[in-house]
Amino acid sequence: MKRFLKKLTAVGLMAVMVVAGGVMAFAQTANLPLRQTLETAGAVVDWYDGQIFVSYGGGEWVFTPNAPTAQHNGTDVTLSTPVVIVDSLSFISADDIGLMLGDAGTEEISEPFAQTIELATVLGLQSTTEGGIMGMTIAVVDAETGFTWTQGFGYADSVQGHRVDEHTLFQIASTSKPFTAIAIMQLVEQGLIDLDTPFVYYVPEFSMLPSFIHGGNSDNITVRMLLSNTSGIMMDYSLAFYAVGDTHIQSGMNDILERLPVREMSFEEGTAYEYANLGWTLLSILVARVTGHDNYFEGFVQFTDENIFQSVGMNRSTFEMPNPLNNVAMGYNNDGQQGTFYHIGQLGAAGMFSSAHDMAVFMHDFLGGDSRLLTQGTINYMLQSHTDHVDMSGTGFNHYGLGFLGATMAIGISIAGHAGGIYHYFTDMLFDTDSQIGVFVSTNTHAGTFVATPVTAAILEMAVIEKTGMDIDAIIAEMQAEVSDTPALYDPEATPHPMSDEELVEFIEEFGGLYDFGPLGFWYVGLADGVITISSGDEVSHIKRMSDGTFGIIYGEAIPNSRYSFMMMEEQAISVFIASALGAVIPAQRIDDIEAWQAMIEEQIAPEYFSRFLGFYNFVPQVENEASPLAGQWIVALDGFGRATLAQITPFMPPVGQLLTRYEDRWFFMQTPIFFTYEDGVATLDLMGGQYVREQ
């Protein structure tokens, strides 16, 4: 069992690192704090006469520090690692936690998924004890056999002492979108909606201006385009998208149609993929409209409650604010402090509350082949790609269906599902329709942004491996081979490798010049006193070639881990800055036509009038309890060339200004229109409908 768990955990963590790019380094922790970990799992832990007594799952465990064995119900059990005491705290290995909790509950665990549950338990405990997550809930189902496993970890409310259980409600953010899509497809099956009919046929007052740059006609946007994020409308419209307090702002849905006619599309409809929350707000309005409701908010809540949640037995799930909030997981900052309770009023995009229990019920129904929600043909159609003709490169997914993302996992299986994130809450739901296995994970801490999806993916892969009988040794060997075959960005053990005078000259002839490093600015690579220099303004660094071919920055005699690489690609000099401390790889292209570059810079220099807009901006609510979807303070500034930039001020990170582009008298922030106004000495900016005012 322990040998198998070690293999399983290794595969799971490799899957985590494949998905997350290594951000879940905490999951490799060998030892966990014994008392905190086991109490989080619901065990009772006591010390007596130098031994640790643990009651869990009807069994009794006794651990003796530094002993190779423990006793379980009076029987000796060999541990992978003895329990150790460090600074008066006891620590137990993750392997032994998995063994202990798995063996303690063997009567409740279906044998085919015992190791998956052990892995899920270890990851859940590691997340809530070592990974900075206050609370997490997990559901695993096999819809073919009826298997269900749900478990809560950590705290729903640490102030009140409420722990997470299978019924604790979490805000699941954009994991709401599949349920909005199901509501639409139910109405399609009833003949009330046609996917390829323009949205304005059902909601005639809807209109938006064409994109200033790319054109488009909002009259041609179809329901299918909205469901597949190919409508061409802007990603977000801020008014009451986020709110604070324990009451929903209905105007975020009910008044939005009145505000859109003066807003622009992002691109021509049907020509590209762009994740668009606004489109899902419109879809929830459509549900209410075609079912005869004038109040879109209340109509959508009523329809989804009656036709989805009550229909399948998701008795606690809702798009409406739960009242009271005593069974809702509170949100936490990364410092462990409870944060402001934010929620979403544009319901169809991200407003749903649900639990591990209810999501398990849903996955059984949706994957089981005899759904009470939709016909199997409709379900299959929703999971197919509806973005074949548009570009999804850079999204990390193969396609977007109708409310569901599709991807291929590390072990080669095709999966579908949807993730979601809002202030403090991060969720993922993934399933493999071939094996009919589904996994749901939700967290209530900001650090969950790096945890929810990797943990979900790891558990799903393990469940599929167990059910299908895949060869774990072969999978591990293949993954290890892939890792070993992938060239490292640089060798951290590399040593300085001297260059002759001739080599220095040859290097500068090939790679010397000015490079555009994007957010890092422009850097000049040159030669001074026999040393290669890289400089920006008054900042000059010396770099030295290393034995692995990269170049390290010299500080005295020390060379940090960050590196520069240089290469030629199709006669174009390229440099790559590898910032190990930031986990960033930033490419740069040498500017060979300096005159053309200078002319371009001059065209981008902000006009004199723009100086009135420079400064710090704060969000100003337009309706009661509205919150900003773009959290924090913003700064409008000029870069070293006099070009306008916009940057978000966030804790612990220096602001990185993004260039604002100008077309005639219009300003754009990453192709999103940004509107500046100045009246009576007060400067304001409008970004995606959010209003910000400059500090005086």
XYZ file of C-alpha atoms in Angstrom:
696
model
C 0.000 0.000 0.000
C 2.679 2.523 1.001
C 4.779 1.753 -2.063
C 1.733 2.257 -4.266
C 0.865 5.525 -2.512
C 4.394 6.808 -3.019
C 4.091 6.070 -6.737
C 0.649 7.606 -6.866
C 1.750 10.751 -5.053
C 4.743 11.068 -7.361
C 2.528 10.876 -10.449
C 0.031 13.279 -8.895
C 2.657 15.849 -8.091
C 4.191 15.540 -11.543
C 0.727 16.148 -12.965
C 0.393 19.137 -10.670
C 3.693 20.553 -11.854
C 2.843 19.917 -15.505
C -0.421 21.806 -15.134
C 0.783 24.550 -12.812
C 4.275 25.089 -14.097
C 5.759 24.148 -10.743
C 3.844 26.676 -8.641
C 2.677 23.984 -6.212
C 6.104 23.434 -4.760
C 4.497 23.125 -1.335
C 3.016 19.767 -2.372
C 6.509 18.259 -2.328
C 6.816 18.846 1.445
C 7.976 15.568 3.020
C 6.622 16.200 6.534
C 3.492 17.865 7.898
C 2.730 19.215 11.367
C 1.045 16.237 13.001
C -1.472 17.903 15.329
C -2.611 20.601 12.880
C -2.881 18.168 9.974
C -4.820 15.473 11.802
C -7.124 17.889 13.617
C -7.879 19.488 10.254
C -8.979 16.026 9.091
C -11.282 15.743 12.114
C -9.084 13.603 14.364
C -8.609 14.062 18.124
C -4.942 14.359 19.113
C -3.566 14.040 22.675
C -0.115 13.782 24.239
C 0.453 11.456 27.199
C 3.652 10.178 28.764
C 5.781 11.028 25.716
C 3.444 9.395 23.168
C 0.900 10.829 20.729
C -2.614 9.349 20.793
C -4.869 9.911 17.776
C -8.549 8.971 17.464
C -9.830 8.956 13.898
C -12.520 7.090 11.951
C -13.327 4.792 14.856
C -9.689 3.719 15.201
C -6.905 4.520 17.650
C -3.311 5.300 16.696
C -0.334 5.637 19.006
C 2.879 7.279 17.782
C 6.177 7.280 19.647
C 8.633 9.975 18.466
C 11.589 8.559 16.496
C 10.090 5.032 16.502
C 9.931 3.155 13.145
C 6.462 1.786 13.902
C 3.136 2.996 15.257
C 0.216 1.095 16.718
C -3.172 1.008 15.021
C -5.855 -0.575 17.197
C -3.123 -2.477 19.037
C -1.345 -3.755 15.912
C 2.143 -2.570 14.916
C 2.292 -0.679 11.606
C 5.597 0.160 9.913
C 5.967 3.852 9.120
C 7.751 5.193 6.077
C 9.405 7.797 8.316
C 9.389 8.041 12.123
C 7.476 10.891 13.716
C 9.999 13.567 14.721
C 9.985 16.471 17.173
C 11.403 19.805 16.000
C 11.221 22.902 18.216
C 8.570 21.237 20.396
C 6.387 20.452 17.343
C 5.710 16.937 16.019
C 5.917 16.176 12.298
C 4.598 13.196 10.317
C 5.313 12.250 6.705
C 2.713 12.807 3.997
C 2.992 9.115 3.054
C 2.052 8.044 6.578
C -0.837 10.509 6.717
C -2.211 8.924 3.542
C -1.694 5.416 4.915
C -3.268 6.286 8.248
C -6.356 8.042 6.913
C -6.844 5.504 4.138
C -6.586 2.486 6.451
C -8.727 4.153 9.103
C -11.611 4.481 6.700
C -11.317 1.385 4.543
C -14.925 0.442 5.267
C -16.087 3.686 3.652
C -13.716 3.790 0.690
C -14.549 1.903 -2.479
C -11.513 -0.275 -3.139
C -11.030 0.748 -6.796
C -10.430 4.366 -5.688
C -8.678 3.865 -2.340
C -5.369 5.281 -3.567
C -7.058 8.216 -5.307
C -8.764 9.113 -2.047
C -5.454 8.848 -0.191
C -3.876 11.207 -2.709
C -6.823 13.615 -2.500
C -6.565 13.523 1.283
C -2.835 14.231 1.264
C -3.225 17.109 -1.194
C -6.161 18.529 0.744
C -4.267 18.356 4.015
C -1.069 19.740 2.529
C -3.005 22.616 0.984
C -4.642 23.585 4.273
C -1.615 23.048 6.529
C 1.420 23.857 4.382
C -0.011 25.509 1.274
C -1.529 28.653 2.746
C -5.147 27.636 2.061
C -7.618 28.251 4.885
C -10.314 25.916 3.572
C -10.818 23.447 0.726
C -13.585 21.081 -0.335
C -13.221 18.121 -2.733
C -15.656 15.805 -4.511
C -14.761 12.745 -6.602
C -17.385 10.709 -8.471
C -17.589 7.751 -10.809
C -20.965 8.151 -12.486
C -20.790 4.662 -13.995
C -20.585 2.840 -10.655
C -22.267 5.419 -8.415
C -19.099 5.988 -6.377
C -18.940 9.274 -4.451
C -16.296 10.689 -2.118
C -16.499 14.172 -0.597
C -14.316 15.756 2.047
C -13.781 19.172 3.578
C -10.433 20.420 4.845
C -9.568 23.398 7.014
C -11.863 26.223 8.003
C -14.940 27.801 6.506
C -14.756 30.434 9.251
C -11.708 30.388 11.497
C -13.136 33.191 13.641
C -16.220 31.151 14.531
C -14.350 27.840 14.473
C -16.491 26.413 11.641
C -14.727 23.720 9.636
C -15.371 22.903 5.986
C -17.583 19.907 5.339
C -19.255 18.482 2.238
C -22.215 20.864 2.623
C -20.200 24.089 3.061
C -21.079 26.540 0.291
C -18.273 28.133 -1.721
C -18.505 30.840 -4.361
C -17.579 28.900 -7.496
C -17.179 31.984 -9.727
C -16.884 31.103 -13.435
C -17.595 27.439 -12.750
C -21.132 28.877 -12.821
C -20.932 29.208 -16.608
C -21.702 25.532 -17.363
C -24.957 25.907 -15.403
C -25.922 29.023 -17.363
C -25.182 27.053 -20.533
C -27.358 24.181 -19.316
C -30.230 26.614 -18.702
C -29.875 27.928 -22.269
C -29.723 24.426 -23.737
C -32.823 23.383 -21.808
C -34.639 26.231 -23.544
C -33.113 25.145 -26.855
C -34.536 21.658 -26.313
C -37.916 23.251 -25.572
C -37.767 25.181 -28.864
C -37.715 28.593 -27.168
C -34.159 29.467 -28.273
C -32.242 28.759 -31.474
C -28.449 28.813 -31.183
C -27.853 30.500 -34.525
C -30.495 33.183 -34.185
C -29.127 36.661 -33.355
C -29.472 37.661 -29.724
C -31.365 40.832 -30.725
C -34.244 38.683 -31.981
C -34.964 37.786 -28.350
C -33.733 41.032 -26.750
C -34.341 43.802 -29.333
C -33.013 46.627 -27.136
C -29.510 45.107 -27.060
C -26.938 47.010 -29.081
C -23.259 47.943 -28.941
C -21.042 50.102 -31.085
C -18.601 48.421 -33.476
C -14.986 48.172 -32.397
C -13.141 51.402 -33.230
C -10.294 49.273 -34.577
C -11.832 45.985 -35.771
C -15.430 46.852 -36.635
C -18.278 44.402 -36.082
C -22.067 44.509 -35.885
C -23.789 43.601 -32.615
C -27.001 42.771 -34.536
C -25.234 39.676 -35.892
C -24.153 38.214 -32.541
C -25.811 34.811 -32.133
C -26.591 32.813 -29.023
C -23.947 30.268 -30.057
C -21.310 33.008 -30.224
C -22.162 34.108 -26.689
C -21.976 30.513 -25.419
C -18.592 29.900 -27.061
C -16.980 33.275 -26.217
C -16.717 34.257 -29.875
C -19.255 37.098 -29.889
C -16.733 39.921 -30.199
C -18.110 41.797 -27.196
C -15.802 43.151 -24.514
C -14.601 40.887 -21.743
C -16.257 42.685 -18.836
C -18.617 45.489 -18.036
C -17.905 46.617 -14.518
C -21.119 48.114 -13.161
C -21.994 45.988 -10.102
C -20.099 42.989 -11.449
C -18.459 42.816 -8.024
C -20.155 43.974 -4.838
C -19.567 43.837 -1.097
C -21.958 42.995 1.722
C -24.580 40.289 2.154
C -27.122 41.593 -0.386
C -27.006 41.275 -4.166
C -27.095 44.354 -6.408
C -29.726 43.476 -9.001
C -28.952 46.474 -11.202
C -25.843 44.713 -12.492
C -28.197 42.595 -14.599
C -31.423 44.577 -14.720
C -29.931 47.874 -15.957
C -27.055 46.716 -18.113
C -28.926 46.772 -21.441
C -29.501 50.513 -20.985
C -25.773 51.158 -20.637
C -24.338 49.055 -23.470
C -25.370 51.098 -26.553
C -22.532 53.590 -25.921
C -19.975 50.798 -25.418
C -17.852 49.213 -28.129
C -17.299 45.631 -29.143
C -13.763 44.260 -28.946
C -13.642 42.727 -32.419
C -15.837 41.565 -35.264
C -18.332 38.922 -34.176
C -17.394 35.288 -34.828
C -13.783 35.968 -35.807
C -11.860 35.218 -32.613
C -12.090 33.702 -29.148
C -12.103 36.090 -26.192
C -13.271 35.072 -22.755
C -16.198 37.441 -22.141
C -18.038 37.588 -18.820
C -20.403 40.151 -20.306
C -21.638 37.550 -22.785
C -22.703 35.282 -19.928
C -24.535 38.135 -18.241
C -26.470 38.567 -21.494
C -27.203 34.830 -21.600
C -28.700 34.925 -18.108
C -30.838 37.863 -19.214
C -31.930 35.767 -22.198
C -33.033 32.932 -19.887
C -35.193 35.334 -17.899
C -36.565 37.110 -20.972
C -37.772 34.034 -22.882
C -39.369 32.594 -19.736
C -41.465 35.721 -19.248
C -39.615 37.663 -16.540
C -39.116 41.437 -16.547
C -36.774 41.282 -13.567
C -33.843 39.485 -15.159
C -32.072 38.816 -11.859
C -35.040 37.192 -10.149
C -36.136 35.395 -13.312
C -32.745 33.746 -13.777
C -32.597 32.736 -10.106
C -36.069 31.189 -10.307
C -35.437 29.296 -13.549
C -32.117 27.770 -12.450
C -33.511 26.889 -9.021
C -36.540 25.074 -10.435
C -35.036 23.526 -13.556
C -31.497 22.684 -12.467
C -30.902 22.642 -8.718
C -34.236 21.226 -7.524
C -34.446 18.956 -10.559
C -31.327 16.959 -9.641
C -31.253 17.441 -5.865
C -28.627 20.199 -5.537
C -30.639 21.429 -2.583
C -28.175 23.972 -1.193
C -26.888 25.397 -4.494
C -28.154 28.773 -5.614
C -27.466 31.844 -7.717
C -29.059 33.950 -4.987
C -27.166 35.163 -1.936
C -27.590 32.557 0.827
C -29.276 34.063 3.857
C -27.903 33.742 6.447
C -24.267 33.293 5.432
C -23.455 30.929 8.299
C -22.918 27.943 5.984
C -20.851 29.892 3.427
C -17.056 29.648 3.508
C -15.651 33.064 4.280
C -12.857 34.427 2.093
C -9.269 34.781 3.304
C -6.208 36.758 2.346
C -2.876 34.986 2.053
C -1.903 36.189 5.526
C -4.643 34.041 7.036
C -6.862 37.007 7.842
C -10.499 37.009 6.835
C -11.015 39.379 3.911
C -13.886 41.490 2.668
C -16.798 39.377 1.441
C -17.107 40.080 -2.295
C -19.738 38.547 -4.532
C -20.935 38.803 -8.132
C -24.274 40.271 -9.166
C -24.101 39.488 -12.886
C -25.215 35.964 -12.095
C -24.805 33.977 -15.287
C -21.134 34.873 -15.525
C -20.016 33.862 -12.058
C -22.623 34.197 -9.321
C -23.271 30.641 -8.129
C -22.804 29.160 -4.627
C -22.380 25.388 -4.284
C -20.874 22.609 -2.158
C -18.888 19.432 -2.726
C -22.023 17.391 -2.018
C -24.140 19.249 -4.566
C -21.421 19.268 -7.215
C -21.050 15.512 -6.763
C -24.802 15.189 -7.345
C -24.467 17.287 -10.490
C -21.516 15.349 -11.894
C -23.340 12.052 -11.356
C -26.326 13.361 -13.297
C -24.345 15.024 -16.089
C -21.906 12.133 -16.626
C -24.193 9.206 -15.865
C -25.805 8.811 -19.286
C -29.391 9.354 -18.135
C -29.435 13.013 -17.143
C -32.528 14.697 -15.766
C -31.199 18.015 -17.083
C -30.584 17.432 -20.797
C -30.630 14.675 -23.379
C -27.360 12.847 -23.908
C -27.163 14.202 -27.432
C -27.312 17.774 -26.141
C -24.666 17.074 -23.505
C -22.335 15.582 -26.115
C -22.947 18.582 -28.364
C -22.082 21.032 -25.576
C -18.751 19.305 -24.971
C -17.737 19.425 -28.640
C -15.527 22.224 -29.919
C -17.402 25.286 -31.098
C -14.220 27.326 -31.639
C -12.678 25.442 -34.551
C -12.665 28.523 -36.773
C -11.147 30.909 -34.232
C -7.782 31.264 -32.526
C -7.484 29.858 -28.998
C -3.688 29.855 -28.985
C -2.240 30.892 -25.668
C -5.280 29.841 -23.629
C -3.863 26.494 -22.536
C -6.956 24.671 -23.835
C -7.788 22.819 -27.024
C -11.233 24.320 -27.479
C -14.278 25.914 -25.920
C -17.572 24.121 -26.307
C -20.871 25.568 -25.099
C -20.024 26.496 -21.525
C -17.232 23.934 -21.182
C -13.498 24.149 -21.839
C -11.675 21.203 -23.365
C -8.060 20.121 -22.942
C -5.713 17.118 -23.025
C -4.075 16.043 -19.778
C -0.520 14.873 -19.208
C -1.493 11.180 -19.343
C -3.231 11.690 -22.692
C -6.912 11.771 -21.716
C -9.280 14.394 -23.103
C -11.130 16.306 -20.412
C -13.828 18.952 -20.109
C -14.864 21.299 -17.351
C -14.547 24.865 -16.158
C -12.507 26.765 -13.572
C -13.496 29.920 -11.738
C -11.986 32.664 -9.628
C -13.238 35.646 -7.645
C -11.656 37.551 -4.754
C -10.468 34.833 -2.323
C -12.348 31.936 -4.008
C -10.857 29.630 -6.647
C -12.548 26.534 -8.049
C -12.215 23.904 -10.736
C -14.423 21.098 -12.038
C -12.964 18.595 -14.487
C -14.215 15.303 -15.852
C -13.300 12.562 -18.254
C -16.456 11.528 -20.093
C -14.931 8.261 -21.323
C -14.409 6.932 -17.796
C -17.337 8.969 -16.397
C -15.144 10.301 -13.597
C -15.500 13.852 -12.301
C -13.594 15.912 -9.736
C -14.541 19.206 -8.083
C -12.242 21.321 -5.886
C -12.939 24.717 -4.322
C -10.837 26.929 -2.026
C -11.540 30.068 -0.012
C -8.103 31.716 0.050
C -6.391 33.925 -2.501
C -3.485 31.447 -2.756
C -6.014 29.033 -4.257
C -5.427 30.642 -7.628
C -2.301 28.449 -7.838
C -3.840 25.395 -6.186
C -7.424 24.600 -7.245
C -6.766 23.573 -10.851
C -3.530 21.592 -10.258
C -5.099 19.653 -7.375
C -8.234 18.937 -9.435
C -6.153 17.739 -12.368
C -3.928 15.534 -10.213
C -6.872 13.821 -8.522
C -8.690 13.262 -11.817
C -5.629 11.712 -13.402
C -5.180 9.374 -10.465
C -8.818 8.285 -10.555
C -8.631 7.564 -14.281
C -5.384 5.638 -13.786
C -6.962 3.476 -11.089
C -10.181 2.790 -12.958
C -8.615 2.033 -16.323
C -5.654 0.085 -14.940
C -3.011 2.224 -16.581
C 0.573 1.170 -15.841
C 1.717 3.656 -13.201
C 5.399 2.697 -13.544
C 5.209 3.322 -17.290
C 3.456 6.651 -16.799
C 6.073 7.795 -14.287
C 8.891 6.693 -16.600
C 7.327 8.530 -19.545
C 6.851 11.725 -17.550
C 10.374 11.549 -16.195
C 11.680 11.026 -19.726
C 9.763 14.067 -20.932
C 11.207 16.138 -18.117
C 14.739 14.916 -18.793
C 14.350 15.510 -22.526
C 13.227 19.093 -21.979
C 16.290 21.334 -22.095
C 16.789 23.370 -18.944
C 16.623 27.140 -19.310
C 19.964 27.302 -17.560
C 22.182 25.272 -15.247
C 22.144 26.767 -11.744
C 25.455 24.998 -11.078
C 27.157 26.590 -14.101
C 30.418 28.419 -13.485
C 31.900 31.484 -15.247
C 33.485 30.599 -18.564
C 36.034 33.199 -19.736
C 35.827 34.670 -23.249
C 38.844 35.712 -25.264
C 39.096 39.206 -26.730
C 38.208 37.783 -30.137
C 35.128 36.015 -28.724
C 33.996 39.224 -27.021
C 34.238 41.165 -30.273
C 32.440 38.430 -32.206
C 29.653 38.346 -29.588
C 29.094 42.101 -29.767
C 29.145 42.062 -33.563
C 26.415 39.408 -33.536
C 24.319 40.371 -30.511
C 25.215 43.921 -29.504
C 22.532 46.596 -29.737
C 19.222 47.781 -28.303
C 16.611 45.241 -27.116
C 12.956 45.742 -26.243
C 12.206 43.764 -23.062
C 8.577 44.873 -22.843
C 7.672 45.622 -19.206
C 11.386 45.771 -18.288
C 11.997 48.515 -20.840
C 14.789 48.899 -23.360
C 18.256 47.527 -22.653
C 21.470 48.124 -24.576
C 24.045 45.345 -24.910
C 27.582 46.641 -25.445
C 31.251 46.235 -24.514
C 33.263 48.380 -22.079
C 36.813 47.740 -20.836
C 36.724 44.124 -21.976
C 33.419 43.363 -20.203
C 29.976 42.832 -21.754
C 27.520 45.372 -20.364
C 23.741 45.561 -20.405
C 22.358 48.963 -19.544
C 19.163 50.988 -19.272
C 19.506 54.684 -18.574
C 21.931 55.111 -15.693
C 21.696 51.462 -14.659
C 24.609 49.417 -15.970
C 25.233 45.721 -15.263
C 28.201 43.561 -16.226
C 27.394 40.106 -17.565
C 29.710 37.127 -17.919
C 29.360 33.975 -20.014
C 28.669 30.815 -18.034
C 29.697 27.239 -18.789
C 26.117 26.442 -19.946
C 26.225 29.197 -22.602
C 24.010 31.685 -20.758
C 25.178 34.993 -19.287
C 24.937 35.902 -15.602
C 24.939 39.346 -14.033
C 28.045 40.047 -11.967
C 27.652 41.610 -8.525
C 31.220 41.856 -7.274
C 32.337 38.290 -7.760
C 28.867 36.821 -7.259
C 26.658 35.763 -10.174
C 22.917 35.388 -9.360
C 20.718 32.629 -10.713
C 18.944 34.925 -13.193
C 20.369 34.658 -16.688
C 20.374 36.177 -20.168
C 20.402 33.958 -23.261
C 21.198 35.142 -26.785
C 20.347 33.472 -30.095
C 19.717 34.187 -33.772
C 16.305 33.337 -35.205
C 15.821 33.901 -38.925
C 18.597 36.514 -38.954
C 17.014 38.301 -36.010
C 18.941 38.689 -32.736
C 16.881 37.517 -29.764
C 17.618 37.743 -26.053
C 15.739 36.000 -23.256
C 15.861 37.197 -19.649
C 15.263 34.328 -17.192
C 14.251 35.862 -13.861
C 14.330 32.921 -11.466
C 13.201 34.985 -8.465
C 10.039 36.075 -10.293
C 9.517 32.792 -12.115
C 9.450 34.774 -15.364
C 10.934 34.288 -18.813
C 10.918 37.539 -20.787
C 11.940 37.493 -24.469
C 13.274 40.509 -26.325
C 13.962 41.297 -29.963
C 16.854 43.502 -30.992
C 15.861 46.731 -32.686
C 17.867 46.784 -35.894
C 16.240 49.765 -37.612
C 16.915 52.457 -35.033
C 15.550 55.300 -37.165
C 12.225 53.549 -37.721
C 12.076 52.696 -34.032
C 12.726 56.310 -33.047
C 9.993 57.454 -35.410
C 7.588 54.953 -33.859
C 8.481 56.157 -30.356
C 7.866 59.756 -31.368
C 4.423 58.850 -32.691
C 3.559 57.254 -29.336
C 4.674 60.160 -27.158
C 1.681 61.465 -25.218
C 0.447 64.924 -26.250
C 0.915 67.841 -23.867
C -2.703 67.814 -22.690
C -2.226 64.311 -21.286
C -0.230 65.665 -18.331
C -3.531 66.606 -16.641
C -4.333 62.882 -16.344
C -1.096 61.747 -14.669
C -1.363 60.457 -11.105
C -2.977 57.890 -8.805
C -6.585 56.795 -9.333
C -9.054 55.217 -6.914
C -12.254 53.324 -7.691
C -15.522 55.214 -7.098
C -18.704 53.085 -6.808
C -21.581 54.125 -9.057
C -24.202 52.152 -7.123
C -24.367 51.176 -3.466
C -21.860 48.476 -2.408
C -20.298 48.224 -5.876
C -16.678 47.013 -5.802
C -13.942 47.180 -8.401
C -13.212 44.083 -10.498
C -9.738 45.568 -11.005
C -8.691 45.652 -7.373
C -6.379 48.240 -5.928
C -5.122 51.649 -6.873
C -4.037 52.526 -10.400
C -1.389 54.932 -11.655
C -1.267 56.759 -14.975
C 2.300 57.783 -15.788
C 4.791 58.406 -18.585
C 7.672 56.065 -19.364
C 11.190 57.213 -20.100
C 10.221 58.125 -23.658
C 7.142 60.130 -22.686
C 4.605 57.433 -23.595
C 1.430 56.982 -21.532
C 1.251 53.916 -19.267
C -1.292 52.419 -16.864
C -0.262 50.220 -13.930
C -2.039 48.550 -11.036
C -0.667 49.088 -7.537
C -0.609 45.749 -5.721
C 1.045 44.676 -2.441
C 4.626 43.409 -2.540
C 5.043 44.020 -6.284
C 6.356 47.101 -8.065
C 3.876 48.561 -10.564
C 4.551 47.472 -14.135
C 3.122 50.007 -16.555
C 1.346 48.754 -19.670
C 1.587 51.109 -22.622
C -1.608 52.851 -23.614
C -2.076 52.991 -27.357
C -3.646 55.941 -29.134
C -5.661 55.961 -32.344
C -6.474 59.506 -33.359
C -7.985 60.950 -30.149
C -8.907 57.560 -28.618
C -6.949 55.699 -25.923
C -6.792 51.913 -25.445
C -5.522 49.680 -22.648
C -4.606 46.300 -24.177
C -7.186 47.000 -26.936
C -9.852 47.872 -24.368
C -11.101 51.464 -24.723
C -10.151 53.682 -21.800
C -11.882 57.042 -21.494
C -10.313 60.066 -19.793
C -12.286 63.143 -18.749
C -11.189 66.337 -17.043
C -13.634 68.803 -15.542
C -13.196 71.484 -12.891
C -9.732 70.203 -12.087
C -10.917 66.621 -11.506
C -9.478 63.861 -13.714
C -11.423 60.619 -14.138
C -10.989 57.487 -16.191
C -13.484 54.863 -17.279
C -12.123 51.353 -17.757
C -14.658 48.678 -18.763
C -17.415 50.662 -17.101
C -15.549 51.082 -13.820
C -15.136 54.688 -12.710
C -11.828 55.867 -11.215
C -10.986 59.353 -9.922
C -7.494 60.813 -9.620
C -6.236 61.749 -6.194
C -5.997 65.498 -5.706
